[in-house]
PDB file of C-alpha atoms in Angstrom:
ATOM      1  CA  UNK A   1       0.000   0.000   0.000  1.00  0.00           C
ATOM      2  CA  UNK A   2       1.339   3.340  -1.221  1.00  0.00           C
ATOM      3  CA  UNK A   3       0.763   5.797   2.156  1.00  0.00           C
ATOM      4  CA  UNK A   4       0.737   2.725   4.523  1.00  0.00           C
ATOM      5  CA  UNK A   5       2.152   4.504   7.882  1.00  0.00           C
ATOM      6  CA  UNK A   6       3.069   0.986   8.533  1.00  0.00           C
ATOM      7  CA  UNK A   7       5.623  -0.051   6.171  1.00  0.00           C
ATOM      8  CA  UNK A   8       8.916   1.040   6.441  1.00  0.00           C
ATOM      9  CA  UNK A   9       9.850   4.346   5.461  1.00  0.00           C
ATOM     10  CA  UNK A  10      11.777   7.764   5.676  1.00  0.00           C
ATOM     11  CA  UNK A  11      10.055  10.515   7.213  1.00  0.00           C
ATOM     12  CA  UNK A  12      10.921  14.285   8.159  1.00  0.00           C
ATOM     13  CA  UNK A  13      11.650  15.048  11.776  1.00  0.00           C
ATOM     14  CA  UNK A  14       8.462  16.734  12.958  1.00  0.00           C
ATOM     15  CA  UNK A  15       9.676  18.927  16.279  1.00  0.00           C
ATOM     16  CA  UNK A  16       6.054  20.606  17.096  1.00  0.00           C
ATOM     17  CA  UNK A  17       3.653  18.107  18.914  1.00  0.00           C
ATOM     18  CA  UNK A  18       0.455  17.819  16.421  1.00  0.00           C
ATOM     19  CA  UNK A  19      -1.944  18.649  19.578  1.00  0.00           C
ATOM     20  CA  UNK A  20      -1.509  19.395  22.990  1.00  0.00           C
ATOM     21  CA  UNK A  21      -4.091  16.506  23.611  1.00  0.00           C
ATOM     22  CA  UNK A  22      -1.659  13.347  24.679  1.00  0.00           C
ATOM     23  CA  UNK A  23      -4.678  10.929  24.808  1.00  0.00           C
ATOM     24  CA  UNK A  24      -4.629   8.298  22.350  1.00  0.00           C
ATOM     25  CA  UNK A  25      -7.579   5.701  21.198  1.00  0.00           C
ATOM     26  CA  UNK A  26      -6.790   2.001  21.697  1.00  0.00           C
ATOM     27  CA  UNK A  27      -8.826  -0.339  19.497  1.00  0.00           C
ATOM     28  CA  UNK A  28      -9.260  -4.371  20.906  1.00  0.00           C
ATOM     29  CA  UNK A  29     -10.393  -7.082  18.457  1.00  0.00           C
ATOM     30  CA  UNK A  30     -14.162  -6.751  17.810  1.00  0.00           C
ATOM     31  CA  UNK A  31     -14.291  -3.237  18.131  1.00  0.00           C
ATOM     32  CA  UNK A  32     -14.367  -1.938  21.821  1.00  0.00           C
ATOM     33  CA  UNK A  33     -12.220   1.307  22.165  1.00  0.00           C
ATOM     34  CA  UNK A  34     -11.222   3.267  24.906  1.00  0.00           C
ATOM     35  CA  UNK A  35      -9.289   6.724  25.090  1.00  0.00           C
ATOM     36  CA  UNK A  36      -6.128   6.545  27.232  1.00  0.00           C
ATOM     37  CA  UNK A  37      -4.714   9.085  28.877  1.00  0.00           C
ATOM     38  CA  UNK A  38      -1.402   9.380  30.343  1.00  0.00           C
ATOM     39  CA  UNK A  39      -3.395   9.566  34.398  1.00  0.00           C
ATOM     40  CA  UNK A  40      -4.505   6.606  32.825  1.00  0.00           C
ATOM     41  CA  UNK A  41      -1.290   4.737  31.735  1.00  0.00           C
ATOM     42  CA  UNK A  42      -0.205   5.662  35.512  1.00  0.00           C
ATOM     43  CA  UNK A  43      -2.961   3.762  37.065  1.00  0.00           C
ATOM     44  CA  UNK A  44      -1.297   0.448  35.580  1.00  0.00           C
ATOM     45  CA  UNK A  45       2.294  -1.387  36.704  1.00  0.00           C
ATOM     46  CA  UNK A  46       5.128   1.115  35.840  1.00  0.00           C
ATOM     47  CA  UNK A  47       8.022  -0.441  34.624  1.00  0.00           C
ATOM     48  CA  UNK A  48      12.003   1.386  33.950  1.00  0.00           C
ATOM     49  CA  UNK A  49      14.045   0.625  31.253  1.00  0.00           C
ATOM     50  CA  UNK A  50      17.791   2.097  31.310  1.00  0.00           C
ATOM     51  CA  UNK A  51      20.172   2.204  28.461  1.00  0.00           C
ATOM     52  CA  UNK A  52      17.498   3.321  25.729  1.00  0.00           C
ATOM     53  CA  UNK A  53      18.541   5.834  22.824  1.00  0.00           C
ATOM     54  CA  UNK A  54      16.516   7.681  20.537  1.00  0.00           C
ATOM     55  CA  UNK A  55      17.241   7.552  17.200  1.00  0.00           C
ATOM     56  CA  UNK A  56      15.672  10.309  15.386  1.00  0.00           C
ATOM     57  CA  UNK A  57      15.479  11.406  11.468  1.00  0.00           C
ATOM     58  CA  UNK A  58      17.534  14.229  10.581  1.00  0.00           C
ATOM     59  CA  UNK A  59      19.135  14.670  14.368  1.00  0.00           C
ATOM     60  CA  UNK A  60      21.014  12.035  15.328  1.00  0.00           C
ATOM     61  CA  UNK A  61      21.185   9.771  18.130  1.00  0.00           C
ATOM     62  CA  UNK A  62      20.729  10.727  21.658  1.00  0.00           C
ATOM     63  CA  UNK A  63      21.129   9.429  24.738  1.00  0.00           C
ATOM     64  CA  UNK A  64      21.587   6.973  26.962  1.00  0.00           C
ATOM     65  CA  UNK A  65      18.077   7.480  28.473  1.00  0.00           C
ATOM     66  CA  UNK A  66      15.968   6.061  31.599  1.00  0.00           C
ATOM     67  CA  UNK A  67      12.072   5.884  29.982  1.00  0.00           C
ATOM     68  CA  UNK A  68       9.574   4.550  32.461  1.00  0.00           C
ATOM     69  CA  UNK A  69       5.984   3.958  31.462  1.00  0.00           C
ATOM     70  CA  UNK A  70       3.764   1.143  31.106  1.00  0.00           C
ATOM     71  CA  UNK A  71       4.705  -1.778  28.746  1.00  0.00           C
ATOM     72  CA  UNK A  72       2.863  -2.340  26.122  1.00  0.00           C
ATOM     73  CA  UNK A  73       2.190  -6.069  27.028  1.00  0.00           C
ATOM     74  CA  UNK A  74       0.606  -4.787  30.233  1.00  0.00           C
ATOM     75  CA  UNK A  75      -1.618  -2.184  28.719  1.00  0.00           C
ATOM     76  CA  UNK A  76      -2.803  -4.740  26.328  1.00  0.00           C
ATOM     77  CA  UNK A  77      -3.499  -7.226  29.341  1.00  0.00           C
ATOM     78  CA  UNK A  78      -5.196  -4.727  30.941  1.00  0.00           C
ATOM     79  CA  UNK A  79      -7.562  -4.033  27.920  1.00  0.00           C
ATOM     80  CA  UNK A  80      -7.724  -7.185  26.645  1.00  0.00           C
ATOM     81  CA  UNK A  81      -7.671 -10.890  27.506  1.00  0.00           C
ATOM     82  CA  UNK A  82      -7.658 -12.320  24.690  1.00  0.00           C
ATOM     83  CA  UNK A  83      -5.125 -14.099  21.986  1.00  0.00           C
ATOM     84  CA  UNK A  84      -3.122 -11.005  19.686  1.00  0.00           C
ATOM     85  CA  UNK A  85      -1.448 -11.239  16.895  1.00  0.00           C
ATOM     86  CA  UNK A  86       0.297  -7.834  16.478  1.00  0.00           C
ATOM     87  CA  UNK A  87      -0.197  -4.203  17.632  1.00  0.00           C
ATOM     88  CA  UNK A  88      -0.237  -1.236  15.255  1.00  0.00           C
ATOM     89  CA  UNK A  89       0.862   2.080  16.889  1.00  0.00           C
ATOM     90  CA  UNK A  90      -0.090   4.865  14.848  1.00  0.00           C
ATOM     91  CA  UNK A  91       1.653   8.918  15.759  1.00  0.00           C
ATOM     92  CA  UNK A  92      -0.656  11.553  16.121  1.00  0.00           C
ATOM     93  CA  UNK A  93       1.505  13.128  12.439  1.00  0.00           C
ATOM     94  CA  UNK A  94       0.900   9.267  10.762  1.00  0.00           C
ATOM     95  CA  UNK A  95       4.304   7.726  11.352  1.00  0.00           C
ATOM     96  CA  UNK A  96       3.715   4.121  12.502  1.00  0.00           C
ATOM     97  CA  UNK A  97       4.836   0.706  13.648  1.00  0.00           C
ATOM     98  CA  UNK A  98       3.646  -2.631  13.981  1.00  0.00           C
ATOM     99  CA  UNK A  99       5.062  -4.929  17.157  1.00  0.00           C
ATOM    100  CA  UNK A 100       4.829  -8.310  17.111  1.00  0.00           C
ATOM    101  CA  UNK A 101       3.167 -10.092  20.057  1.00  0.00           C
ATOM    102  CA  UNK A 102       5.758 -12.410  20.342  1.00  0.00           C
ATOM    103  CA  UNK A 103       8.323  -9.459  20.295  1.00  0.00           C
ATOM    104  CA  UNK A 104       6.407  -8.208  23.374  1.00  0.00           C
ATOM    105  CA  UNK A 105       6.366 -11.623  25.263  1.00  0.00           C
ATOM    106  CA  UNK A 106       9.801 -11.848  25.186  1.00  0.00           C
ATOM    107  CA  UNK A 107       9.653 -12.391  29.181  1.00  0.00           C
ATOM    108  CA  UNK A 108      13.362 -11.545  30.097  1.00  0.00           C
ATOM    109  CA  UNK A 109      15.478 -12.367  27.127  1.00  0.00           C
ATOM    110  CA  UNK A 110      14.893  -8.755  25.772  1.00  0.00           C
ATOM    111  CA  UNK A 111      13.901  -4.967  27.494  1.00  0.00           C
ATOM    112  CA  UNK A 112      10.253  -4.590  27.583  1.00  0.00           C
ATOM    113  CA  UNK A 113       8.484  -2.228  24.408  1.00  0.00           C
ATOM    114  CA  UNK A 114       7.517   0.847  26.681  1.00  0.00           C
ATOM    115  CA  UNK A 115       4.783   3.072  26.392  1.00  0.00           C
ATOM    116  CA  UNK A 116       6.957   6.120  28.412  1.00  0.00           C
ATOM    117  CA  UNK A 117       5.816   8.766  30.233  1.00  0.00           C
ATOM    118  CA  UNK A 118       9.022   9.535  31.753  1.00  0.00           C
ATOM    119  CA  UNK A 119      12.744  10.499  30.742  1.00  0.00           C
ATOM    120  CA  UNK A 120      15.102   9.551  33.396  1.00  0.00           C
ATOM    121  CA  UNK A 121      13.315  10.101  36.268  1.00  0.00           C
ATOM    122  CA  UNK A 122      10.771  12.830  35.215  1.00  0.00           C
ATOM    123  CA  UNK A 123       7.473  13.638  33.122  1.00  0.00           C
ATOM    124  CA  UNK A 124       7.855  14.007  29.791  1.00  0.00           C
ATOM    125  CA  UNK A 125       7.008  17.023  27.779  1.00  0.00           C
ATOM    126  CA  UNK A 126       4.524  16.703  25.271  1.00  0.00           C
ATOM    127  CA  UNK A 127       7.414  17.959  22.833  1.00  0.00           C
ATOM    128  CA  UNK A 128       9.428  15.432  23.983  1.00  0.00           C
ATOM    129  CA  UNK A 129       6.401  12.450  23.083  1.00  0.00           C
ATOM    130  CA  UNK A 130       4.181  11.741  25.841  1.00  0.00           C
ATOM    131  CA  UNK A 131       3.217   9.030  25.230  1.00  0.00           C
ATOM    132  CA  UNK A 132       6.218   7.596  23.101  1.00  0.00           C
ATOM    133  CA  UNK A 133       6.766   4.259  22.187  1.00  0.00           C
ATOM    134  CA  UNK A 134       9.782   3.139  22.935  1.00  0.00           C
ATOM    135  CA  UNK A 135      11.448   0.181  21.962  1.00  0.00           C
ATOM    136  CA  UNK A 136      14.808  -0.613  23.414  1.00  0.00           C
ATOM    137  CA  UNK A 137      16.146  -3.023  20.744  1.00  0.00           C
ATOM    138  CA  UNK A 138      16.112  -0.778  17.964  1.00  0.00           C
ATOM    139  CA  UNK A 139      19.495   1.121  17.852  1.00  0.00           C
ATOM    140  CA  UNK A 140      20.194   2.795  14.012  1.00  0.00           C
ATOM    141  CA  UNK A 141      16.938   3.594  12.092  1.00  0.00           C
ATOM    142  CA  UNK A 142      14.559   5.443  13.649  1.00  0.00           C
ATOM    143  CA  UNK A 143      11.982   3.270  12.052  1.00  0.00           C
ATOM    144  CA  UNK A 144      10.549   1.703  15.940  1.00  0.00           C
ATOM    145  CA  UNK A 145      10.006   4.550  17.864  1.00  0.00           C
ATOM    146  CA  UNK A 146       6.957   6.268  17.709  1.00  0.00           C
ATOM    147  CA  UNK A 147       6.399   9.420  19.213  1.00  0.00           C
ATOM    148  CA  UNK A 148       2.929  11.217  20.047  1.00  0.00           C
ATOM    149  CA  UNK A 149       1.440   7.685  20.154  1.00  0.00           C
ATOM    150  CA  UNK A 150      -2.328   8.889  18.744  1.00  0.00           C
ATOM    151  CA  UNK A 151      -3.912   5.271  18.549  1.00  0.00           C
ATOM    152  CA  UNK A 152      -2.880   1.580  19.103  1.00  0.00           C
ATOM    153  CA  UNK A 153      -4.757  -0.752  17.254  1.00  0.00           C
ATOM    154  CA  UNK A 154      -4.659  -4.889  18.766  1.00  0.00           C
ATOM    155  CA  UNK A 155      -5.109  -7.309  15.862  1.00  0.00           C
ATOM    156  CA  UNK A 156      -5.942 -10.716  16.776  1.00  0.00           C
ATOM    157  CA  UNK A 157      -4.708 -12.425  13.635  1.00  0.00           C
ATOM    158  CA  UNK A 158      -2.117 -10.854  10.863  1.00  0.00           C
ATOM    159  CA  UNK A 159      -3.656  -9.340   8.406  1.00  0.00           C
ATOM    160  CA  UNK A 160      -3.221  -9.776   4.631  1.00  0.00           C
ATOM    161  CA  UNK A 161      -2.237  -7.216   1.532  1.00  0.00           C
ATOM    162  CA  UNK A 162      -4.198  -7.494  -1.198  1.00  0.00           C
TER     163      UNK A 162
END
């Protein structure tokens, strides 16, 4: 698919948060959707993951970084019980990424993906992503990490091009 936010692609660093609004909509299998705040990613287990850098288009890499935040295995768990297949997480500016559920149960062999709210210790900025996806693994593209998370769709079996 020609503007398919989900397959791989170059995109221009965007430094202005599209909204001040860091809600985003999570869609289950079947349909139910909820709107998730950041109070509400703080009601859920809160997890820290050291060593993380950001890779970002057109400045560089930076860090090391501390992001804490929920993981996205436990947000799913807490929205949904049931079998998953993958997870597309869509920016609020249409940059996207699709994780794998077996790249999220992982257990310990691999950091957790993180849905942060914090940067080494304290709240994010909304410039900064709140709520960015993080994930830890990916270390020279830029390509992962999506930041301004605007929805997070749960797919219970992988879908097919046509």
């Amino acid at each position: 698919m020609k503007d398919d936010p989900l397959q791989p692609h170059s995109h221009e660093p965007n430094p202005t948060p599209p909204g001040a609004d860091a809600a985003f909509r999570l869609v289950v299998p079947g349909g139910a959707s909820w709107l998730i705040s950041p109070a509400d990613l703080a009601t859920l287990p809160q997890t820290a993951v050291s060593d993380c850098i950001i890779v970002s288009t057109g400045h560089g890499t930076s860090g090391p970084f501390t992001f804490g935040g929920v993981t996205l295995g436990a947000l799913i768990a807490a929205y949904y019980g049931g079998l998953w297949h993958d997870a597309e997480i869509i920016s609020a500016d249409g940059f996207g990424n699709r994780v794998l559920a077996r790249e999220v149960q992982q257990g310990e062999s691999a950091p957790p993906i993180l849905l942060a709210t914090h940067i080494d210790g304290r709240p994010m900025m909304r410039q900064e992503g709140l709520v960015r996806l993080i994930v830890p693994s990916e270390r020279d593209d830029a390509l992962r990490q999506v930041k301004w998370v605007g929805k997070i769709t749960i797919n219970s079996q992988r879908k097919t091009e046509n």
